């Protein structure tokens, strides 16, 4: 998963800064632009949807669970 690539400190979790980078890098790969404000808003939405422990970081499992529930459940 992309989450592993953006877990820069290899903690097993990604924080808002790492999520911001994931969003902007993915946008660039798709040939789109994503300004800092948009990336922050999207990363906050991801954290709100996935961060079960409300610690400001999400694990791969939280990311997958949050994504599945949001889009398939």
XYZ file of C-alpha atoms in Angstrom:
73
model
C 0.000 0.000 0.000
C 1.009 3.590 -0.550
C 0.812 4.148 3.164
C 4.067 2.192 3.585
C 5.867 4.477 1.145
C 4.819 7.616 3.023
C 5.529 6.293 6.519
C 8.860 8.118 6.551
C 9.766 7.347 10.142
C 8.732 3.683 9.707
C 6.546 3.868 12.814
C 3.760 1.806 11.272
C 1.528 4.891 11.332
C 1.203 8.013 9.226
C 0.435 11.454 10.599
C -1.163 14.466 8.952
C 2.131 15.713 7.511
C 2.789 12.328 5.889
C -0.798 12.168 4.603
C -0.403 15.670 3.126
C 2.672 14.500 1.252
C 0.861 11.351 0.082
C -1.957 13.509 -1.333
C 0.299 16.022 -3.096
C 2.617 13.326 -4.494
C -0.306 11.271 -5.776
C -1.824 14.365 -7.371
C 1.460 15.129 -9.123
C 1.670 11.554 -10.432
C -1.803 11.995 -11.891
C -0.806 15.288 -13.513
C -3.054 17.296 -11.199
C -2.269 20.153 -8.886
C -3.153 20.134 -5.217
C -2.383 23.224 -3.179
C -1.347 23.029 0.479
C -4.758 24.097 1.766
C -6.583 21.411 -0.213
C -4.076 18.758 0.892
C -4.548 19.782 4.555
C -8.334 19.630 4.227
C -8.219 16.206 2.589
C -5.747 14.835 5.128
C -7.969 16.071 7.975
C -10.947 14.285 6.409
C -8.892 11.097 6.110
C -7.806 11.343 9.748
C -11.375 12.058 10.881
C -12.654 9.022 8.986
C -9.867 6.580 9.868
C -8.218 7.531 13.163
C -10.079 5.216 15.549
C -7.838 6.038 18.523
C -8.041 9.809 17.855
C -4.271 10.086 18.303
C -3.544 12.094 15.144
C -2.040 9.116 13.311
C -3.461 6.169 11.422
C -2.196 2.648 10.943
C -2.450 0.725 7.698
C -5.339 -1.253 9.211
C -7.198 1.922 10.211
C -6.670 3.337 6.718
C -8.007 0.201 5.034
C -10.926 -0.161 7.477
C -11.858 3.521 7.105
C -11.649 3.343 3.327
C -13.735 0.190 3.087
C -16.423 1.547 5.424
C -16.526 4.903 3.671
C -16.734 3.580 0.130
C -18.280 0.131 0.508
C -20.217 0.052 3.678
